[in-house]
PDB file of C-alpha atoms in Angstrom:
ATOM      1  CA  UNK A  10      41.512  12.295  10.482  1.00  0.00           C
ATOM      2  CA  UNK A  11      42.692  15.374   8.591  1.00  0.00           C
ATOM      3  CA  UNK A  12      39.438  15.488   6.606  1.00  0.00           C
ATOM      4  CA  UNK A  13      37.389  15.234   9.816  1.00  0.00           C
ATOM      5  CA  UNK A  14      39.459  18.007  11.394  1.00  0.00           C
ATOM      6  CA  UNK A  15      38.864  20.260   8.370  1.00  0.00           C
ATOM      7  CA  UNK A  16      35.121  19.522   8.496  1.00  0.00           C
ATOM      8  CA  UNK A  17      34.942  20.357  12.201  1.00  0.00           C
ATOM      9  CA  UNK A  18      36.789  23.637  11.650  1.00  0.00           C
ATOM     10  CA  UNK A  19      34.285  24.571   8.937  1.00  0.00           C
ATOM     11  CA  UNK A  20      31.398  23.704  11.279  1.00  0.00           C
ATOM     12  CA  UNK A  21      33.098  25.571  14.141  1.00  0.00           C
ATOM     13  CA  UNK A  22      32.582  22.737  16.588  1.00  0.00           C
ATOM     14  CA  UNK A  23      33.274  19.066  17.276  1.00  0.00           C
ATOM     15  CA  UNK A  24      31.203  16.507  15.374  1.00  0.00           C
ATOM     16  CA  UNK A  25      32.816  13.338  16.768  1.00  0.00           C
ATOM     17  CA  UNK A  26      33.985  12.030  20.133  1.00  0.00           C
ATOM     18  CA  UNK A  27      37.289  10.159  19.787  1.00  0.00           C
ATOM     19  CA  UNK A  28      37.434   6.905  21.717  1.00  0.00           C
ATOM     20  CA  UNK A  29      39.833   4.001  21.917  1.00  0.00           C
ATOM     21  CA  UNK A  30      37.554   2.039  19.588  1.00  0.00           C
ATOM     22  CA  UNK A  31      36.991   4.766  17.016  1.00  0.00           C
ATOM     23  CA  UNK A  32      34.648   7.752  16.892  1.00  0.00           C
ATOM     24  CA  UNK A  33      31.026   8.442  17.841  1.00  0.00           C
ATOM     25  CA  UNK A  34      28.867  11.419  16.963  1.00  0.00           C
ATOM     26  CA  UNK A  35      28.559  14.349  19.321  1.00  0.00           C
ATOM     27  CA  UNK A  36      25.130  15.831  19.984  1.00  0.00           C
ATOM     28  CA  UNK A  37      25.791  18.394  17.266  1.00  0.00           C
ATOM     29  CA  UNK A  38      26.847  15.661  14.866  1.00  0.00           C
ATOM     30  CA  UNK A  39      23.664  13.723  15.577  1.00  0.00           C
ATOM     31  CA  UNK A  40      21.567  16.786  14.754  1.00  0.00           C
ATOM     32  CA  UNK A  41      23.341  17.223  11.426  1.00  0.00           C
ATOM     33  CA  UNK A  42      23.272  13.549  10.415  1.00  0.00           C
ATOM     34  CA  UNK A  43      19.690  13.413   8.977  1.00  0.00           C
ATOM     35  CA  UNK A  44      20.341  16.494   6.838  1.00  0.00           C
ATOM     36  CA  UNK A  45      23.644  15.078   5.587  1.00  0.00           C
ATOM     37  CA  UNK A  46      21.958  11.772   4.665  1.00  0.00           C
ATOM     38  CA  UNK A  47      19.223  13.640   2.798  1.00  0.00           C
ATOM     39  CA  UNK A  48      21.820  15.641   0.848  1.00  0.00           C
ATOM     40  CA  UNK A  49      23.729  12.480  -0.076  1.00  0.00           C
ATOM     41  CA  UNK A  50      20.541  10.712  -1.193  1.00  0.00           C
ATOM     42  CA  UNK A  51      19.559  13.718  -3.299  1.00  0.00           C
ATOM     43  CA  UNK A  52      23.030  13.772  -4.883  1.00  0.00           C
ATOM     44  CA  UNK A  53      22.767  10.056  -5.688  1.00  0.00           C
ATOM     45  CA  UNK A  54      19.313  10.550  -7.172  1.00  0.00           C
ATOM     46  CA  UNK A  55      20.562  13.467  -9.268  1.00  0.00           C
ATOM     47  CA  UNK A  56      23.302  11.213 -10.649  1.00  0.00           C
ATOM     48  CA  UNK A  57      20.797   8.447 -11.436  1.00  0.00           C
ATOM     49  CA  UNK A  58      18.456  10.923 -13.132  1.00  0.00           C
ATOM     50  CA  UNK A  59      21.321  12.336 -15.188  1.00  0.00           C
ATOM     51  CA  UNK A  60      22.187   8.812 -16.339  1.00  0.00           C
ATOM     52  CA  UNK A  61      18.530   8.187 -17.056  1.00  0.00           C
ATOM     53  CA  UNK A  62      18.420  11.142 -19.431  1.00  0.00           C
ATOM     54  CA  UNK A  63      20.902   9.232 -21.582  1.00  0.00           C
ATOM     55  CA  UNK A  64      20.178   5.542 -21.002  1.00  0.00           C
ATOM     56  CA  UNK A  65      16.581   5.709 -19.778  1.00  0.00           C
ATOM     57  CA  UNK A  66      15.199   5.366 -16.232  1.00  0.00           C
ATOM     58  CA  UNK A  67      17.155   2.919 -14.097  1.00  0.00           C
ATOM     59  CA  UNK A  68      17.663   1.889 -10.502  1.00  0.00           C
ATOM     60  CA  UNK A  69      15.632   0.398  -7.656  1.00  0.00           C
ATOM     61  CA  UNK A  70      12.009   1.393  -7.014  1.00  0.00           C
ATOM     62  CA  UNK A  71      10.429   0.222  -3.756  1.00  0.00           C
ATOM     63  CA  UNK A  72       6.669  -0.288  -3.971  1.00  0.00           C
ATOM     64  CA  UNK A  73       4.388  -1.208  -1.072  1.00  0.00           C
ATOM     65  CA  UNK A  74       1.049  -2.925  -1.712  1.00  0.00           C
ATOM     66  CA  UNK A  75      -1.728  -4.453   0.348  1.00  0.00           C
ATOM     67  CA  UNK A  76      -2.251  -8.196  -0.225  1.00  0.00           C
ATOM     68  CA  UNK A  77      -5.762  -7.633  -1.608  1.00  0.00           C
ATOM     69  CA  UNK A  78      -4.354  -5.271  -4.260  1.00  0.00           C
ATOM     70  CA  UNK A  79      -1.205  -7.204  -5.121  1.00  0.00           C
ATOM     71  CA  UNK A  80      -2.806  -9.433  -7.750  1.00  0.00           C
ATOM     72  CA  UNK A  81      -3.143  -8.647 -10.590  1.00  0.00           C
ATOM     73  CA  UNK A  82      -1.540  -5.224 -10.067  1.00  0.00           C
ATOM     74  CA  UNK A  83       2.015  -6.425  -9.360  1.00  0.00           C
ATOM     75  CA  UNK A  84       1.946  -8.865 -12.283  1.00  0.00           C
ATOM     76  CA  UNK A  85       0.857  -6.169 -14.731  1.00  0.00           C
ATOM     77  CA  UNK A  86       3.285  -3.640 -13.285  1.00  0.00           C
ATOM     78  CA  UNK A  87       6.197  -6.063 -13.624  1.00  0.00           C
ATOM     79  CA  UNK A  88       5.342  -6.888 -17.238  1.00  0.00           C
ATOM     80  CA  UNK A  89       5.062  -3.244 -18.255  1.00  0.00           C
ATOM     81  CA  UNK A  90       8.213  -2.224 -16.403  1.00  0.00           C
ATOM     82  CA  UNK A  91      10.236  -5.051 -17.937  1.00  0.00           C
ATOM     83  CA  UNK A  92       8.983  -4.168 -21.418  1.00  0.00           C
ATOM     84  CA  UNK A  93       9.358  -0.374 -21.244  1.00  0.00           C
ATOM     85  CA  UNK A  94      12.132   0.213 -18.699  1.00  0.00           C
ATOM     86  CA  UNK A  95      14.457  -2.798 -18.417  1.00  0.00           C
ATOM     87  CA  UNK A  96      16.894  -0.734 -16.327  1.00  0.00           C
ATOM     88  CA  UNK A  97      14.383  -0.420 -13.473  1.00  0.00           C
ATOM     89  CA  UNK A  98      14.338  -2.976 -10.653  1.00  0.00           C
ATOM     90  CA  UNK A  99      11.172  -3.392  -8.596  1.00  0.00           C
ATOM     91  CA  UNK A 100      11.181  -4.339  -4.931  1.00  0.00           C
ATOM     92  CA  UNK A 101       7.708  -5.168  -3.638  1.00  0.00           C
ATOM     93  CA  UNK A 102       6.765  -4.784   0.027  1.00  0.00           C
ATOM     94  CA  UNK A 103       3.611  -6.458   1.315  1.00  0.00           C
ATOM     95  CA  UNK A 104       1.861  -4.894   4.291  1.00  0.00           C
ATOM     96  CA  UNK A 105      -1.315  -3.598   5.870  1.00  0.00           C
ATOM     97  CA  UNK A 106      -2.609  -0.089   5.222  1.00  0.00           C
ATOM     98  CA  UNK A 107      -1.161   1.155   8.498  1.00  0.00           C
ATOM     99  CA  UNK A 108       2.242  -0.335   7.748  1.00  0.00           C
ATOM    100  CA  UNK A 109       2.314   1.141   4.243  1.00  0.00           C
ATOM    101  CA  UNK A 110       1.469   4.586   5.602  1.00  0.00           C
ATOM    102  CA  UNK A 111       4.351   4.371   8.051  1.00  0.00           C
ATOM    103  CA  UNK A 112       6.823   3.004   5.493  1.00  0.00           C
ATOM    104  CA  UNK A 113       6.105   5.677   2.884  1.00  0.00           C
ATOM    105  CA  UNK A 114       6.308   8.462   5.483  1.00  0.00           C
ATOM    106  CA  UNK A 115       9.667   7.246   6.798  1.00  0.00           C
ATOM    107  CA  UNK A 116      11.109   6.645   3.322  1.00  0.00           C
ATOM    108  CA  UNK A 117      11.405   2.854   3.609  1.00  0.00           C
ATOM    109  CA  UNK A 118       9.376   2.626   0.395  1.00  0.00           C
ATOM    110  CA  UNK A 119       9.061   5.089  -2.476  1.00  0.00           C
ATOM    111  CA  UNK A 120       5.467   4.367  -3.466  1.00  0.00           C
ATOM    112  CA  UNK A 121       2.478   2.903  -1.617  1.00  0.00           C
ATOM    113  CA  UNK A 122      -0.759   1.668  -3.171  1.00  0.00           C
ATOM    114  CA  UNK A 123      -3.498   1.351  -0.589  1.00  0.00           C
ATOM    115  CA  UNK A 124      -7.176   1.882   0.124  1.00  0.00           C
ATOM    116  CA  UNK A 125      -8.682   5.098   1.467  1.00  0.00           C
ATOM    117  CA  UNK A 126     -12.177   5.413   2.878  1.00  0.00           C
ATOM    118  CA  UNK A 127     -14.028   8.745   2.787  1.00  0.00           C
ATOM    119  CA  UNK A 128     -12.489  11.110   5.330  1.00  0.00           C
ATOM    120  CA  UNK A 129      -9.240   9.078   5.367  1.00  0.00           C
ATOM    121  CA  UNK A 130      -8.134  10.850   2.174  1.00  0.00           C
ATOM    122  CA  UNK A 131      -5.120  13.144   2.471  1.00  0.00           C
ATOM    123  CA  UNK A 132      -4.201  16.226   0.400  1.00  0.00           C
ATOM    124  CA  UNK A 133      -1.066  14.553  -0.971  1.00  0.00           C
ATOM    125  CA  UNK A 134      -2.928  11.404  -2.098  1.00  0.00           C
ATOM    126  CA  UNK A 135      -3.349  10.535  -5.770  1.00  0.00           C
ATOM    127  CA  UNK A 136      -6.721   8.724  -6.161  1.00  0.00           C
ATOM    128  CA  UNK A 137      -6.610   6.104  -8.909  1.00  0.00           C
ATOM    129  CA  UNK A 138      -9.999   4.378  -8.867  1.00  0.00           C
ATOM    130  CA  UNK A 139     -13.109   3.891  -6.737  1.00  0.00           C
ATOM    131  CA  UNK A 140     -14.170   0.296  -6.216  1.00  0.00           C
ATOM    132  CA  UNK A 141     -17.106  -1.464  -4.578  1.00  0.00           C
ATOM    133  CA  UNK A 142     -17.188  -4.025  -1.800  1.00  0.00           C
ATOM    134  CA  UNK A 143     -18.699  -7.485  -2.233  1.00  0.00           C
ATOM    135  CA  UNK A 144     -20.036 -10.132   0.081  1.00  0.00           C
ATOM    136  CA  UNK A 145     -17.946 -13.193  -0.771  1.00  0.00           C
ATOM    137  CA  UNK A 146     -19.098 -16.770  -0.276  1.00  0.00           C
ATOM    138  CA  UNK A 147     -19.266 -20.219  -1.926  1.00  0.00           C
ATOM    139  CA  UNK A 148     -20.256 -20.202  -5.593  1.00  0.00           C
ATOM    140  CA  UNK A 149     -23.392 -22.250  -4.832  1.00  0.00           C
ATOM    141  CA  UNK A 150     -24.605 -19.996  -1.998  1.00  0.00           C
ATOM    142  CA  UNK A 151     -28.208 -18.828  -2.595  1.00  0.00           C
ATOM    143  CA  UNK A 152     -27.678 -15.347  -1.096  1.00  0.00           C
ATOM    144  CA  UNK A 153     -24.526 -14.702  -3.120  1.00  0.00           C
ATOM    145  CA  UNK A 154     -26.107 -15.933  -6.367  1.00  0.00           C
ATOM    146  CA  UNK A 155     -28.494 -12.971  -6.337  1.00  0.00           C
ATOM    147  CA  UNK A 156     -25.581 -10.746  -7.363  1.00  0.00           C
ATOM    148  CA  UNK A 157     -26.568  -7.911  -5.002  1.00  0.00           C
ATOM    149  CA  UNK A 158     -27.146  -7.888  -1.271  1.00  0.00           C
ATOM    150  CA  UNK A 159     -28.655  -5.138   0.870  1.00  0.00           C
ATOM    151  CA  UNK A 160     -26.470  -3.897   3.712  1.00  0.00           C
ATOM    152  CA  UNK A 161     -29.333  -4.757   6.070  1.00  0.00           C
ATOM    153  CA  UNK A 162     -28.985  -8.412   5.038  1.00  0.00           C
ATOM    154  CA  UNK A 163     -25.604  -8.506   6.800  1.00  0.00           C
ATOM    155  CA  UNK A 164     -27.522  -8.512  10.086  1.00  0.00           C
ATOM    156  CA  UNK A 165     -26.404 -11.562  12.114  1.00  0.00           C
ATOM    157  CA  UNK A 166     -24.747 -13.037   9.032  1.00  0.00           C
ATOM    158  CA  UNK A 167     -21.630 -15.046  10.060  1.00  0.00           C
ATOM    159  CA  UNK A 168     -18.581 -13.112   8.908  1.00  0.00           C
ATOM    160  CA  UNK A 169     -14.808 -13.353   8.745  1.00  0.00           C
ATOM    161  CA  UNK A 170     -13.380  -9.827   9.041  1.00  0.00           C
ATOM    162  CA  UNK A 171     -10.081  -8.165   9.892  1.00  0.00           C
ATOM    163  CA  UNK A 172      -9.699  -7.145  13.509  1.00  0.00           C
ATOM    164  CA  UNK A 173      -9.507  -3.550  14.652  1.00  0.00           C
ATOM    165  CA  UNK A 174      -7.758  -1.245  13.987  1.00  0.00           C
ATOM    166  CA  UNK A 175      -8.476  -1.726  10.299  1.00  0.00           C
ATOM    167  CA  UNK A 176      -9.866   0.990   8.016  1.00  0.00           C
ATOM    168  CA  UNK A 177     -12.502  -1.184   6.361  1.00  0.00           C
ATOM    169  CA  UNK A 178     -13.554  -2.669   9.684  1.00  0.00           C
ATOM    170  CA  UNK A 179     -13.984   0.826  11.144  1.00  0.00           C
ATOM    171  CA  UNK A 180     -16.229   1.809   8.214  1.00  0.00           C
ATOM    172  CA  UNK A 181     -18.275  -1.381   8.558  1.00  0.00           C
ATOM    173  CA  UNK A 182     -18.776  -0.893  12.285  1.00  0.00           C
ATOM    174  CA  UNK A 183     -19.867   2.728  11.747  1.00  0.00           C
ATOM    175  CA  UNK A 184     -22.386   1.757   9.062  1.00  0.00           C
ATOM    176  CA  UNK A 185     -23.689  -1.084  11.205  1.00  0.00           C
ATOM    177  CA  UNK A 186     -24.398   1.294  14.101  1.00  0.00           C
ATOM    178  CA  UNK A 187     -26.076   3.813  11.793  1.00  0.00           C
ATOM    179  CA  UNK A 188     -28.378   1.173  10.256  1.00  0.00           C
ATOM    180  CA  UNK A 189     -28.982  -0.946  13.387  1.00  0.00           C
ATOM    181  CA  UNK A 190     -27.239  -3.941  11.845  1.00  0.00           C
ATOM    182  CA  UNK A 191     -25.558  -6.440  14.150  1.00  0.00           C
ATOM    183  CA  UNK A 192     -22.337  -7.736  12.600  1.00  0.00           C
ATOM    184  CA  UNK A 193     -21.766 -11.306  13.700  1.00  0.00           C
ATOM    185  CA  UNK A 194     -17.999 -11.651  13.420  1.00  0.00           C
ATOM    186  CA  UNK A 195     -17.254 -15.348  13.851  1.00  0.00           C
ATOM    187  CA  UNK A 196     -13.513 -15.004  13.314  1.00  0.00           C
ATOM    188  CA  UNK A 197     -11.117 -12.068  13.016  1.00  0.00           C
ATOM    189  CA  UNK A 198      -8.404 -12.604  10.429  1.00  0.00           C
ATOM    190  CA  UNK A 199      -6.004 -10.294   8.599  1.00  0.00           C
ATOM    191  CA  UNK A 200      -4.687 -12.832   6.061  1.00  0.00           C
ATOM    192  CA  UNK A 201      -6.462 -12.515   2.719  1.00  0.00           C
ATOM    193  CA  UNK A 202      -5.808 -16.129   1.687  1.00  0.00           C
ATOM    194  CA  UNK A 203      -7.299 -17.434   4.918  1.00  0.00           C
ATOM    195  CA  UNK A 204     -10.380 -15.234   4.569  1.00  0.00           C
ATOM    196  CA  UNK A 205     -10.977 -16.579   1.073  1.00  0.00           C
ATOM    197  CA  UNK A 206     -10.429 -20.222   2.093  1.00  0.00           C
ATOM    198  CA  UNK A 207     -12.867 -19.894   5.001  1.00  0.00           C
ATOM    199  CA  UNK A 208     -15.485 -18.285   2.762  1.00  0.00           C
ATOM    200  CA  UNK A 209     -15.044 -20.967   0.082  1.00  0.00           C
ATOM    201  CA  UNK A 210     -15.672 -23.763   2.568  1.00  0.00           C
ATOM    202  CA  UNK A 211     -18.895 -22.142   3.783  1.00  0.00           C
ATOM    203  CA  UNK A 212     -20.037 -21.187   7.259  1.00  0.00           C
ATOM    204  CA  UNK A 213     -18.752 -17.602   7.052  1.00  0.00           C
ATOM    205  CA  UNK A 214     -18.750 -14.808   4.506  1.00  0.00           C
ATOM    206  CA  UNK A 215     -15.945 -12.362   3.723  1.00  0.00           C
ATOM    207  CA  UNK A 216     -16.254  -8.748   2.596  1.00  0.00           C
ATOM    208  CA  UNK A 217     -13.710  -7.970  -0.120  1.00  0.00           C
ATOM    209  CA  UNK A 218     -13.398  -6.222  -3.422  1.00  0.00           C
ATOM    210  CA  UNK A 219     -14.246  -8.393  -6.418  1.00  0.00           C
ATOM    211  CA  UNK A 220     -10.783  -8.446  -8.002  1.00  0.00           C
ATOM    212  CA  UNK A 221      -9.251  -9.936  -4.859  1.00  0.00           C
ATOM    213  CA  UNK A 222     -11.075 -13.186  -5.664  1.00  0.00           C
ATOM    214  CA  UNK A 223     -10.616 -13.325  -9.448  1.00  0.00           C
ATOM    215  CA  UNK A 224      -8.761 -16.634  -9.472  1.00  0.00           C
ATOM    216  CA  UNK A 225     -11.142 -18.354  -7.049  1.00  0.00           C
ATOM    217  CA  UNK A 226     -14.131 -17.157  -9.063  1.00  0.00           C
ATOM    218  CA  UNK A 227     -12.608 -18.523 -12.259  1.00  0.00           C
ATOM    219  CA  UNK A 228     -12.067 -21.841 -10.475  1.00  0.00           C
ATOM    220  CA  UNK A 229     -15.707 -21.878  -9.348  1.00  0.00           C
ATOM    221  CA  UNK A 230     -14.818 -21.775  -5.638  1.00  0.00           C
ATOM    222  CA  UNK A 231     -16.134 -18.316  -4.788  1.00  0.00           C
ATOM    223  CA  UNK A 232     -18.756 -15.848  -5.908  1.00  0.00           C
ATOM    224  CA  UNK A 233     -19.467 -12.261  -4.922  1.00  0.00           C
ATOM    225  CA  UNK A 234     -22.599 -10.170  -4.393  1.00  0.00           C
ATOM    226  CA  UNK A 235     -22.271  -6.389  -4.484  1.00  0.00           C
ATOM    227  CA  UNK A 236     -23.229  -4.720  -1.190  1.00  0.00           C
ATOM    228  CA  UNK A 237     -25.773  -1.923  -1.754  1.00  0.00           C
ATOM    229  CA  UNK A 238     -28.032   0.509   0.136  1.00  0.00           C
ATOM    230  CA  UNK A 239     -25.598   1.667   1.301  1.00  0.00           C
ATOM    231  CA  UNK A 240     -22.644   0.445  -0.688  1.00  0.00           C
ATOM    232  CA  UNK A 241     -19.158   0.306   0.788  1.00  0.00           C
ATOM    233  CA  UNK A 242     -16.737   2.026  -1.538  1.00  0.00           C
ATOM    234  CA  UNK A 243     -13.005   2.416  -1.221  1.00  0.00           C
ATOM    235  CA  UNK A 244     -10.513   4.407  -3.250  1.00  0.00           C
ATOM    236  CA  UNK A 245      -7.338   2.852  -4.614  1.00  0.00           C
ATOM    237  CA  UNK A 246      -4.766   5.526  -3.806  1.00  0.00           C
ATOM    238  CA  UNK A 247      -1.158   6.111  -4.801  1.00  0.00           C
ATOM    239  CA  UNK A 248       1.069   7.755  -2.188  1.00  0.00           C
ATOM    240  CA  UNK A 249       4.670   8.787  -2.743  1.00  0.00           C
ATOM    241  CA  UNK A 250       7.349   9.374  -0.153  1.00  0.00           C
ATOM    242  CA  UNK A 251       8.072  12.953   0.906  1.00  0.00           C
ATOM    243  CA  UNK A 252      11.145  11.739   2.769  1.00  0.00           C
ATOM    244  CA  UNK A 253      13.327  12.152  -0.309  1.00  0.00           C
ATOM    245  CA  UNK A 254      12.889  13.411  -3.890  1.00  0.00           C
ATOM    246  CA  UNK A 255      11.498  10.829  -6.308  1.00  0.00           C
ATOM    247  CA  UNK A 256      13.895   9.534  -8.928  1.00  0.00           C
ATOM    248  CA  UNK A 257      13.032   9.439 -12.604  1.00  0.00           C
ATOM    249  CA  UNK A 258      12.541   5.668 -12.240  1.00  0.00           C
ATOM    250  CA  UNK A 259      10.037   6.205  -9.404  1.00  0.00           C
ATOM    251  CA  UNK A 260       8.086   8.715 -11.431  1.00  0.00           C
ATOM    252  CA  UNK A 261       7.881   6.359 -14.416  1.00  0.00           C
ATOM    253  CA  UNK A 262       6.759   3.450 -12.218  1.00  0.00           C
ATOM    254  CA  UNK A 263       4.060   5.667 -10.696  1.00  0.00           C
ATOM    255  CA  UNK A 264       2.729   6.326 -14.226  1.00  0.00           C
ATOM    256  CA  UNK A 265       2.671   2.595 -14.955  1.00  0.00           C
ATOM    257  CA  UNK A 266       0.781   1.937 -11.710  1.00  0.00           C
ATOM    258  CA  UNK A 267      -1.909   4.406 -12.769  1.00  0.00           C
ATOM    259  CA  UNK A 268      -2.265   2.548 -16.080  1.00  0.00           C
ATOM    260  CA  UNK A 269      -2.410  -0.869 -14.413  1.00  0.00           C
ATOM    261  CA  UNK A 270      -5.018   0.104 -11.826  1.00  0.00           C
ATOM    262  CA  UNK A 271      -7.218   1.488 -14.598  1.00  0.00           C
ATOM    263  CA  UNK A 272      -7.180  -1.907 -16.302  1.00  0.00           C
ATOM    264  CA  UNK A 273      -8.803  -3.861 -13.489  1.00  0.00           C
ATOM    265  CA  UNK A 274     -10.749  -1.329 -11.422  1.00  0.00           C
ATOM    266  CA  UNK A 275     -14.551  -1.351 -11.421  1.00  0.00           C
ATOM    267  CA  UNK A 276     -16.025   0.639 -14.317  1.00  0.00           C
TER     268      UNK A 276
END
């Protein structure tokens, strides 16, 4: 109580309402709270960085990834982090592009790895690699076996695609209107595993990036044909939170992510 009273005298106004059950913030206290939290977080991060200068980077790093990027990126990132920085703990968040944008802006996660399409790019983004989109279907499918498929050949082709709003879906719909291609969406599905299972069983095709189906291709369940004329490219992008300063551990993990993406991105 004495410490609170001293604080209120320094602020020249009440910060708490006293009640029979304790205290609650006044309006002035509520306005100050976000700034106080930010100062405390920065002080904690300064302490962690100071320790890192002696013992190496350490602490928790929260990374958000889209399901289609998670493998093999997370596996490689974990291996490199464990080998180079054993004091760093990774916490992986799985979400859609929209969710990752929100989480990194609000500070729930420190780093987001997601796809950007053309005009979606932001000044604070860190582009890592540009990758192509593939029409995905059963390994024995005659159209897929050609290795390349014209965008016009998607006309009336049965597809499994994410529902709107979805960045890739928006791009596809725009291209379809520009090229008079009718997209025959048989089923809308956000789950990557379900899209791949449906495509493997035949009857519908998925549109994904090649590395999202690496395991299924090795097993002989799926095959991909690159979409061309026009192609559908997307940029793997690293975004960092502006909600609080990045710790030394976060900065080192960001470097490792850049290395890992370079290993499996399209040449």
